[in-house]
PDB file of C-alpha atoms in Angstrom:
ATOM      1  CA  HIS A 529     196.307 115.588  84.732  1.00 48.00           C
ATOM      2  CA  GLY A 530     199.864 116.926  84.617  1.00 55.00           C
ATOM      3  CA  ALA A 531     203.083 117.332  86.582  1.00 69.00           C
ATOM      4  CA  LEU A 532     202.893 119.443  89.744  1.00 77.00           C
ATOM      5  CA  ASP A 533     205.614 122.080  89.797  1.00 84.00           C
ATOM      6  CA  TRP A 534     206.004 123.949  93.071  1.00 82.00           C
ATOM      7  CA  HIS A 535     208.075 126.924  94.212  1.00 86.00           C
ATOM      8  CA  VAL A 536     209.039 128.295  97.638  1.00 88.00           C
ATOM      9  CA  SER A 537     209.732 131.961  98.430  1.00 90.00           C
ATOM     10  CA  ASP A 538     209.502 134.377 101.360  1.00 89.00           C
ATOM     11  CA  GLN A 539     205.866 134.956 100.346  1.00 89.00           C
ATOM     12  CA  GLY A 540     204.913 131.286 100.601  1.00 91.00           C
ATOM     13  CA  TRP A 541     204.423 128.197  98.468  1.00 91.00           C
ATOM     14  CA  THR A 542     203.116 128.174  94.898  1.00 92.00           C
ATOM     15  CA  ALA A 543     202.093 125.126  92.879  1.00 89.00           C
ATOM     16  CA  VAL A 544     201.660 125.242  89.107  1.00 89.00           C
ATOM     17  CA  CYS A 545     199.704 122.516  87.361  1.00 83.00           C
ATOM     18  CA  CYS A 546     197.159 122.023  84.613  1.00 80.00           C
ATOM     19  CA  GLY A 547     197.048 125.673  83.560  1.00 84.00           C
ATOM     20  CA  GLN A 548     196.505 127.016  87.063  1.00 89.00           C
ATOM     21  CA  SER A 549     198.614 128.534  89.842  1.00 92.00           C
ATOM     22  CA  ILE A 550     197.751 127.850  93.500  1.00 93.00           C
ATOM     23  CA  HIS A 551     199.342 129.924  96.252  1.00 93.00           C
ATOM     24  CA  LEU A 552     199.624 129.162  99.973  1.00 94.00           C
ATOM     25  CA  ASP A 553     200.569 132.404 101.685  1.00 92.00           C
ATOM     26  CA  ALA A 554     203.273 132.459 104.388  1.00 91.00           C
ATOM     27  CA  ALA A 555     201.471 135.240 106.295  1.00 91.00           C
ATOM     28  CA  PHE A 556     198.193 133.280 106.497  1.00 92.00           C
ATOM     29  CA  GLY A 557     199.468 129.701 106.188  1.00 93.00           C
ATOM     30  CA  THR A 558     196.426 128.807 104.100  1.00 96.00           C
ATOM     31  CA  LEU A 559     195.039 128.905 100.577  1.00 95.00           C
ATOM     32  CA  ALA A 560     195.343 132.544  99.521  1.00 95.00           C
ATOM     33  CA  GLY A 561     195.619 132.629  95.739  1.00 93.00           C
ATOM     34  CA  TRP A 562     194.273 130.543  92.880  1.00 93.00           C
ATOM     35  CA  GLU A 563     194.688 131.691  89.302  1.00 93.00           C
ATOM     36  CA  ALA A 564     193.048 129.796  86.434  1.00 89.00           C
ATOM     37  CA  ASP A 565     192.841 130.874  82.793  1.00 83.00           C
ATOM     38  CA  GLY A 566     194.353 134.210  83.786  1.00 86.00           C
ATOM     39  CA  VAL A 567     191.604 134.885  86.345  1.00 88.00           C
ATOM     40  CA  GLN A 568     192.304 135.284  90.070  1.00 91.00           C
ATOM     41  CA  VAL A 569     189.773 132.944  91.668  1.00 93.00           C
ATOM     42  CA  ILE A 570     190.458 133.803  95.322  1.00 94.00           C
ATOM     43  CA  THR A 571     190.533 137.391  96.591  1.00 92.00           C
ATOM     44  CA  GLN A 572     190.977 136.734 100.331  1.00 93.00           C
ATOM     45  CA  ALA A 573     192.755 133.892 102.103  1.00 94.00           C
ATOM     46  CA  LEU A 574     190.909 131.025 103.736  1.00 96.00           C
ATOM     47  CA  GLU A 575     190.657 131.618 107.484  1.00 96.00           C
ATOM     48  CA  PRO A 576     188.724 130.271 110.479  1.00 98.00           C
ATOM     49  CA  ILE A 577     185.499 131.986 111.483  1.00 98.00           C
ATOM     50  CA  PHE A 578     183.470 131.707 114.703  1.00 98.00           C
ATOM     51  CA  PHE A 579     180.948 134.533 114.297  1.00 97.00           C
ATOM     52  CA  ARG A 580     177.806 135.344 112.372  1.00 96.00           C
ATOM     53  CA  ALA A 581     175.763 138.503 111.832  1.00 95.00           C
ATOM     54  CA  ALA A 582     173.292 138.286 114.721  1.00 92.00           C
ATOM     55  CA  THR A 583     169.609 137.755 113.993  1.00 92.00           C
ATOM     56  CA  GLU A 584     166.763 139.269 115.988  1.00 87.00           C
ATOM     57  CA  ILE A 585     166.424 135.922 117.763  1.00 87.00           C
ATOM     58  CA  ASP A 586     170.126 136.055 118.660  1.00 87.00           C
ATOM     59  CA  ALA A 587     169.568 139.537 120.094  1.00 79.00           C
ATOM     60  CA  ALA A 588     166.494 138.315 122.020  1.00 74.00           C
ATOM     61  CA  ALA A 589     164.127 140.747 123.726  1.00 60.00           C
ATOM     62  CA  ASN A 590     167.051 142.492 125.393  1.00 69.00           C
ATOM     63  CA  PRO A 591     169.860 143.227 122.887  1.00 70.00           C
ATOM     64  CA  ALA A 592     172.241 143.996 125.763  1.00 74.00           C
ATOM     65  CA  ALA A 593     171.925 140.438 127.086  1.00 78.00           C
ATOM     66  CA  GLY A 594     171.302 138.392 123.939  1.00 88.00           C
ATOM     67  CA  TRP A 595     173.622 135.968 122.190  1.00 91.00           C
ATOM     68  CA  GLY A 596     174.802 138.582 119.714  1.00 90.00           C
ATOM     69  CA  GLN A 597     176.048 140.793 122.529  1.00 91.00           C
ATOM     70  CA  ARG A 598     177.730 137.872 124.301  1.00 93.00           C
ATOM     71  CA  TRP A 599     179.564 136.943 121.083  1.00 95.00           C
ATOM     72  CA  ARG A 600     180.762 140.530 120.695  1.00 94.00           C
ATOM     73  CA  GLU A 601     181.854 140.706 124.341  1.00 95.00           C
ATOM     74  CA  ALA A 602     183.968 137.610 123.662  1.00 97.00           C
ATOM     75  CA  GLY A 603     185.473 139.454 120.690  1.00 97.00           C
ATOM     76  CA  LEU A 604     184.332 136.902 118.111  1.00 97.00           C
ATOM     77  CA  ASP A 605     183.601 139.710 115.635  1.00 96.00           C
ATOM     78  CA  ARG A 606     187.125 141.166 115.910  1.00 97.00           C
ATOM     79  CA  LEU A 607     189.451 138.175 116.018  1.00 97.00           C
ATOM     80  CA  GLU A 608     193.018 138.371 114.810  1.00 97.00           C
ATOM     81  CA  THR A 609     194.369 135.087 113.495  1.00 97.00           C
ATOM     82  CA  ARG A 610     198.097 134.502 113.131  1.00 96.00           C
ATOM     83  CA  VAL A 611     200.362 131.654 112.113  1.00 97.00           C
ATOM     84  CA  VAL A 612     202.048 129.714 114.926  1.00 97.00           C
ATOM     85  CA  ASP A 613     203.791 127.069 112.841  1.00 96.00           C
ATOM     86  CA  THR A 614     203.918 125.677 109.301  1.00 94.00           C
ATOM     87  CA  ARG A 615     205.257 122.395 107.981  1.00 93.00           C
ATOM     88  CA  ALA A 616     205.597 121.547 104.293  1.00 88.00           C
ATOM     89  CA  LEU A 617     204.911 117.977 103.164  1.00 87.00           C
ATOM     90  CA  ARG A 618     205.642 116.072  99.954  1.00 80.00           C
ATOM     91  CA  PHE A 619     203.677 112.952  99.003  1.00 76.00           C
ATOM     92  CA  GLU A 620     204.784 109.953  96.978  1.00 69.00           C
ATOM     93  CA  GLN A 621     201.842 110.389  94.617  1.00 71.00           C
ATOM     94  CA  GLY A 622     203.284 113.748  93.569  1.00 70.00           C
ATOM     95  CA  GLY A 623     201.145 116.033  95.710  1.00 80.00           C
ATOM     96  CA  PHE A 624     202.253 118.822  98.058  1.00 87.00           C
ATOM     97  CA  GLY A 625     200.840 119.704 101.472  1.00 90.00           C
ATOM     98  CA  LEU A 626     201.129 122.452 104.060  1.00 94.00           C
ATOM     99  CA  HIS A 627     200.219 121.839 107.693  1.00 96.00           C
ATOM    100  CA  THR A 628     199.553 125.106 109.531  1.00 97.00           C
ATOM    101  CA  ASP A 629     198.769 125.812 113.181  1.00 98.00           C
ATOM    102  CA  LEU A 630     196.831 129.033 113.747  1.00 98.00           C
ATOM    103  CA  VAL A 631     195.754 130.899 116.861  1.00 98.00           C
ATOM    104  CA  SER A 632     192.831 133.345 116.944  1.00 98.00           C
ATOM    105  CA  ARG A 633     192.862 136.044 119.644  1.00 98.00           C
ATOM    106  CA  ASN A 634     190.304 138.675 120.610  1.00 98.00           C
ATOM    107  CA  PRO A 635     191.140 142.366 121.203  1.00 98.00           C
ATOM    108  CA  ALA A 636     191.758 141.605 124.895  1.00 97.00           C
ATOM    109  CA  GLY A 637     194.595 139.264 123.890  1.00 97.00           C
ATOM    110  CA  GLN A 638     192.750 136.108 124.955  1.00 98.00           C
ATOM    111  CA  ASP A 639     193.157 132.925 122.944  1.00 98.00           C
ATOM    112  CA  VAL A 640     189.739 132.113 121.498  1.00 98.00           C
ATOM    113  CA  ALA A 641     190.620 129.182 119.237  1.00 98.00           C
ATOM    114  CA  GLN A 642     193.439 127.107 117.852  1.00 98.00           C
ATOM    115  CA  THR A 643     193.012 125.778 114.321  1.00 98.00           C
ATOM    116  CA  SER A 644     195.125 123.217 112.511  1.00 98.00           C
ATOM    117  CA  VAL A 645     194.764 123.303 108.731  1.00 98.00           C
ATOM    118  CA  LEU A 646     196.179 120.775 106.291  1.00 97.00           C
ATOM    119  CA  THR A 647     196.048 122.038 102.715  1.00 96.00           C
ATOM    120  CA  THR A 648     196.902 119.381 100.142  1.00 93.00           C
ATOM    121  CA  ILE A 649     197.434 120.199  96.479  1.00 90.00           C
ATOM    122  CA  GLN A 650     196.906 117.023  94.482  1.00 85.00           C
ATOM    123  CA  ALA A 651     198.891 116.067  91.398  1.00 79.00           C
ATOM    124  CA  ASP A 652     195.776 116.732  89.260  1.00 82.00           C
ATOM    125  CA  GLY A 653     195.575 120.342  90.487  1.00 81.00           C
ATOM    126  CA  SER A 654     192.683 119.828  92.917  1.00 89.00           C
ATOM    127  CA  VAL A 655     192.962 121.105  96.490  1.00 93.00           C
ATOM    128  CA  ARG A 656     191.871 119.402  99.705  1.00 94.00           C
ATOM    129  CA  VAL A 657     191.447 121.298 102.983  1.00 96.00           C
ATOM    130  CA  ASP A 658     191.182 119.566 106.365  1.00 97.00           C
ATOM    131  CA  ALA A 659     190.666 121.676 109.503  1.00 97.00           C
ATOM    132  CA  LEU A 660     190.655 120.796 113.210  1.00 98.00           C
ATOM    133  CA  PHE A 661     189.346 123.368 115.702  1.00 98.00           C
ATOM    134  CA  ARG A 662     189.953 123.698 119.451  1.00 98.00           C
ATOM    135  CA  THR A 663     187.956 126.473 121.108  1.00 98.00           C
ATOM    136  CA  ALA A 664     188.447 127.989 124.566  1.00 98.00           C
ATOM    137  CA  SER A 665     186.294 126.576 127.364  1.00 97.00           C
ATOM    138  CA  TRP A 666     185.268 130.037 128.643  1.00 97.00           C
ATOM    139  CA  LEU A 667     183.449 130.994 125.452  1.00 97.00           C
ATOM    140  CA  PRO A 668     179.658 131.211 125.195  1.00 95.00           C
ATOM    141  CA  PRO A 669     177.983 128.733 122.826  1.00 94.00           C
ATOM    142  CA  LEU A 670     179.381 129.551 119.407  1.00 96.00           C
ATOM    143  CA  PRO A 671     177.238 130.543 116.417  1.00 94.00           C
ATOM    144  CA  ARG A 672     179.651 129.019 113.921  1.00 96.00           C
ATOM    145  CA  VAL A 673     182.815 126.914 113.727  1.00 97.00           C
ATOM    146  CA  GLY A 674     184.245 126.780 110.235  1.00 97.00           C
ATOM    147  CA  VAL A 675     186.199 128.585 107.558  1.00 97.00           C
ATOM    148  CA  THR A 676     185.513 131.454 105.199  1.00 97.00           C
ATOM    149  CA  LEU A 677     186.873 132.223 101.757  1.00 95.00           C
ATOM    150  CA  ARG A 678     186.272 135.111  99.359  1.00 96.00           C
ATOM    151  CA  LEU A 679     185.876 134.856  95.581  1.00 96.00           C
ATOM    152  CA  PRO A 680     185.268 137.591  92.989  1.00 95.00           C
ATOM    153  CA  LEU A 681     181.642 138.618  92.475  1.00 94.00           C
ATOM    154  CA  ASP A 682     181.994 137.347  88.902  1.00 94.00           C
ATOM    155  CA  PHE A 683     181.198 133.905  90.349  1.00 96.00           C
ATOM    156  CA  ALA A 684     177.537 134.855  90.342  1.00 97.00           C
ATOM    157  CA  ARG A 685     175.796 131.517  89.634  1.00 98.00           C
ATOM    158  CA  LEU A 686     175.432 128.818  92.283  1.00 98.00           C
ATOM    159  CA  GLU A 687     174.562 125.150  91.893  1.00 98.00           C
ATOM    160  CA  TRP A 688     174.436 122.718  94.803  1.00 98.00           C
ATOM    161  CA  TYR A 689     173.296 119.364  96.136  1.00 98.00           C
ATOM    162  CA  GLY A 690     171.864 119.789  99.609  1.00 98.00           C
ATOM    163  CA  ARG A 691     168.785 121.273 101.238  1.00 98.00           C
ATOM    164  CA  GLY A 692     166.811 123.775  99.197  1.00 97.00           C
ATOM    165  CA  PRO A 693     165.624 125.709  97.386  1.00 97.00           C
ATOM    166  CA  HIS A 694     165.081 128.156 100.267  1.00 96.00           C
ATOM    167  CA  GLU A 695     167.501 128.726 103.146  1.00 96.00           C
ATOM    168  CA  SER A 696     167.832 126.046 105.794  1.00 97.00           C
ATOM    169  CA  TYR A 697     169.405 125.681 109.231  1.00 96.00           C
ATOM    170  CA  CYS A 698     169.754 122.820 111.716  1.00 92.00           C
ATOM    171  CA  ASP A 699     166.574 123.867 113.538  1.00 90.00           C
ATOM    172  CA  ARG A 700     164.502 124.507 110.392  1.00 89.00           C
ATOM    173  CA  LYS A 701     165.397 122.244 107.510  1.00 93.00           C
ATOM    174  CA  GLU A 702     162.614 119.667 107.135  1.00 94.00           C
ATOM    175  CA  SER A 703     160.730 122.005 104.775  1.00 95.00           C
ATOM    176  CA  ALA A 704     163.799 122.186 102.528  1.00 97.00           C
ATOM    177  CA  GLY A 705     164.050 118.986 100.530  1.00 96.00           C
ATOM    178  CA  LEU A 706     167.368 117.313  99.824  1.00 97.00           C
ATOM    179  CA  GLY A 707     168.137 117.709  96.136  1.00 98.00           C
ATOM    180  CA  HIS A 708     169.920 119.437  93.264  1.00 98.00           C
ATOM    181  CA  TYR A 709     169.296 123.193  93.053  1.00 98.00           C
ATOM    182  CA  SER A 710     170.610 126.330  91.377  1.00 98.00           C
ATOM    183  CA  SER A 711     170.214 130.067  91.826  1.00 98.00           C
ATOM    184  CA  SER A 712     172.142 133.290  91.564  1.00 98.00           C
ATOM    185  CA  VAL A 713     174.402 134.173  94.497  1.00 97.00           C
ATOM    186  CA  ALA A 714     172.389 137.390  94.944  1.00 96.00           C
ATOM    187  CA  GLU A 715     169.210 135.339  95.446  1.00 97.00           C
ATOM    188  CA  ARG A 716     170.769 133.609  98.466  1.00 97.00           C
ATOM    189  CA  PHE A 717     170.702 136.917 100.366  1.00 97.00           C
ATOM    190  CA  HIS A 718     167.359 137.761 101.994  1.00 95.00           C
ATOM    191  CA  PRO A 719     167.048 141.545 102.457  1.00 93.00           C
ATOM    192  CA  PHE A 720     166.010 141.704 106.105  1.00 93.00           C
ATOM    193  CA  ILE A 721     165.589 145.348 107.151  1.00 92.00           C
ATOM    194  CA  VAL A 722     168.513 144.861 109.537  1.00 92.00           C
ATOM    195  CA  PRO A 723     171.016 142.659 107.667  1.00 95.00           C
ATOM    196  CA  CYS A 724     171.768 139.420 109.491  1.00 95.00           C
ATOM    197  CA  GLU A 725     172.608 135.754 109.028  1.00 96.00           C
ATOM    198  CA  THR A 726     170.833 134.400 105.948  1.00 97.00           C
ATOM    199  CA  GLY A 727     171.081 132.021 103.006  1.00 97.00           C
ATOM    200  CA  GLY A 728     172.210 128.890 104.855  1.00 98.00           C
ATOM    201  CA  ILE A 729     172.336 125.510 103.129  1.00 98.00           C
ATOM    202  CA  GLU A 730     172.099 122.440 105.348  1.00 98.00           C
ATOM    203  CA  ASP A 731     173.342 118.935 104.485  1.00 98.00           C
ATOM    204  CA  LEU A 732     175.459 120.240 101.625  1.00 98.00           C
ATOM    205  CA  ARG A 733     177.259 117.555  99.598  1.00 98.00           C
ATOM    206  CA  TRP A 734     178.766 119.775  96.917  1.00 98.00           C
ATOM    207  CA  ALA A 735     178.525 123.280  95.510  1.00 98.00           C
ATOM    208  CA  ARG A 736     179.623 124.849  92.224  1.00 98.00           C
ATOM    209  CA  LEU A 737     180.118 128.516  91.446  1.00 98.00           C
ATOM    210  CA  TRP A 738     180.202 129.705  87.843  1.00 96.00           C
ATOM    211  CA  THR A 739     181.204 132.878  86.047  1.00 95.00           C
ATOM    212  CA  ALA A 740     179.438 134.093  82.922  1.00 94.00           C
ATOM    213  CA  SER A 741     182.431 132.910  80.886  1.00 92.00           C
ATOM    214  CA  GLY A 742     182.081 129.367  82.263  1.00 92.00           C
ATOM    215  CA  LEU A 743     184.899 129.323  84.846  1.00 92.00           C
ATOM    216  CA  LEU A 744     184.004 126.831  87.587  1.00 93.00           C
ATOM    217  CA  PHE A 745     184.904 126.708  91.287  1.00 95.00           C
ATOM    218  CA  GLU A 746     183.695 123.501  92.950  1.00 96.00           C
ATOM    219  CA  VAL A 747     183.623 122.446  96.612  1.00 97.00           C
ATOM    220  CA  VAL A 748     182.961 118.820  97.575  1.00 97.00           C
ATOM    221  CA  ALA A 749     182.340 117.784 101.193  1.00 97.00           C
ATOM    222  CA  ASP A 750     183.508 114.503 102.728  1.00 96.00           C
ATOM    223  CA  SER A 751     180.308 114.487 104.793  1.00 96.00           C
ATOM    224  CA  PRO A 752     177.225 116.741 104.823  1.00 97.00           C
ATOM    225  CA  LEU A 753     177.923 120.211 106.169  1.00 96.00           C
ATOM    226  CA  HIS A 754     176.381 123.657 106.503  1.00 98.00           C
ATOM    227  CA  ALA A 755     177.476 126.427 104.135  1.00 98.00           C
ATOM    228  CA  SER A 756     176.414 129.751 102.724  1.00 97.00           C
ATOM    229  CA  VAL A 757     177.389 131.694  99.598  1.00 98.00           C
ATOM    230  CA  LEU A 758     176.546 135.391  99.784  1.00 97.00           C
ATOM    231  CA  PRO A 759     177.451 138.639  98.002  1.00 96.00           C
ATOM    232  CA  TYR A 760     178.462 140.194 101.356  1.00 96.00           C
ATOM    233  CA  SER A 761     180.892 139.244 104.101  1.00 95.00           C
ATOM    234  CA  VAL A 762     179.804 138.535 107.675  1.00 96.00           C
ATOM    235  CA  ALA A 763     181.489 141.767 108.791  1.00 95.00           C
ATOM    236  CA  GLN A 764     179.643 143.835 106.163  1.00 96.00           C
ATOM    237  CA  MET A 765     176.276 142.427 107.215  1.00 96.00           C
ATOM    238  CA  ASP A 766     177.033 142.809 110.915  1.00 94.00           C
ATOM    239  CA  ARG A 767     178.089 146.464 110.606  1.00 93.00           C
ATOM    240  CA  ALA A 768     175.055 147.527 108.566  1.00 95.00           C
ATOM    241  CA  ARG A 769     172.003 148.761 110.478  1.00 92.00           C
ATOM    242  CA  HIS A 770     169.869 148.813 107.318  1.00 95.00           C
ATOM    243  CA  THR A 771     170.111 147.156 103.908  1.00 93.00           C
ATOM    244  CA  HIS A 772     170.927 150.499 102.247  1.00 93.00           C
ATOM    245  CA  GLU A 773     174.206 150.568 104.227  1.00 95.00           C
ATOM    246  CA  LEU A 774     175.487 147.450 102.460  1.00 95.00           C
ATOM    247  CA  PRO A 775     177.982 148.041  99.630  1.00 91.00           C
ATOM    248  CA  ALA A 776     176.692 147.943  96.087  1.00 82.00           C
ATOM    249  CA  PRO A 777     177.272 144.545  94.405  1.00 69.00           C
TER     250      PRO A 777
END
């Protein structure tokens, strides 16, 4: 525990506490930087995501008419998200918050989703993220509604409480028992010949990522959720036609 010292600039809002620096970027309106023990923990800002790398089932027998194609026609794989409004908040307990309204548009200029994000930096240096999503009524059924965040590959060890040890999804999770598991991040990626959605964890309560030096990044859910931790982004997996086209770890 310690005092929360925060600073405002044209680049955004930065809180310093307990040996760490947490940055909320003005361009993204969300958590974009987190430095602890001299290590940059976040390499890409938190942002909403509504797409996944299509599986063969998503493509169906006719790739031109499957779900993957319908998601691409809606532009879910090429969304541009921008800040509509931000509002800074101070709390009596000493914490700081940023409420941000975002809009995600496809290449045709159509509004696909509106997302409201409340990022709260607690006086003890922990961060809470609450997100509310409103998606357009004309969209096809969505493969995902959530957020994505990128960390350095140094966070190579994963520990979690949820379904496991193998991947699980809402339609195939009974074989994955609820419990405490661990693996490498690389092991969460299944090398399908054509890279696609993989490594899901259903009913996740919490997850911890570790570096070899012992630096910890922990996520705790208010209620069970679905998550994945992979060495590749959704865009990298979706663009690759074969596993050899993926970037080297």
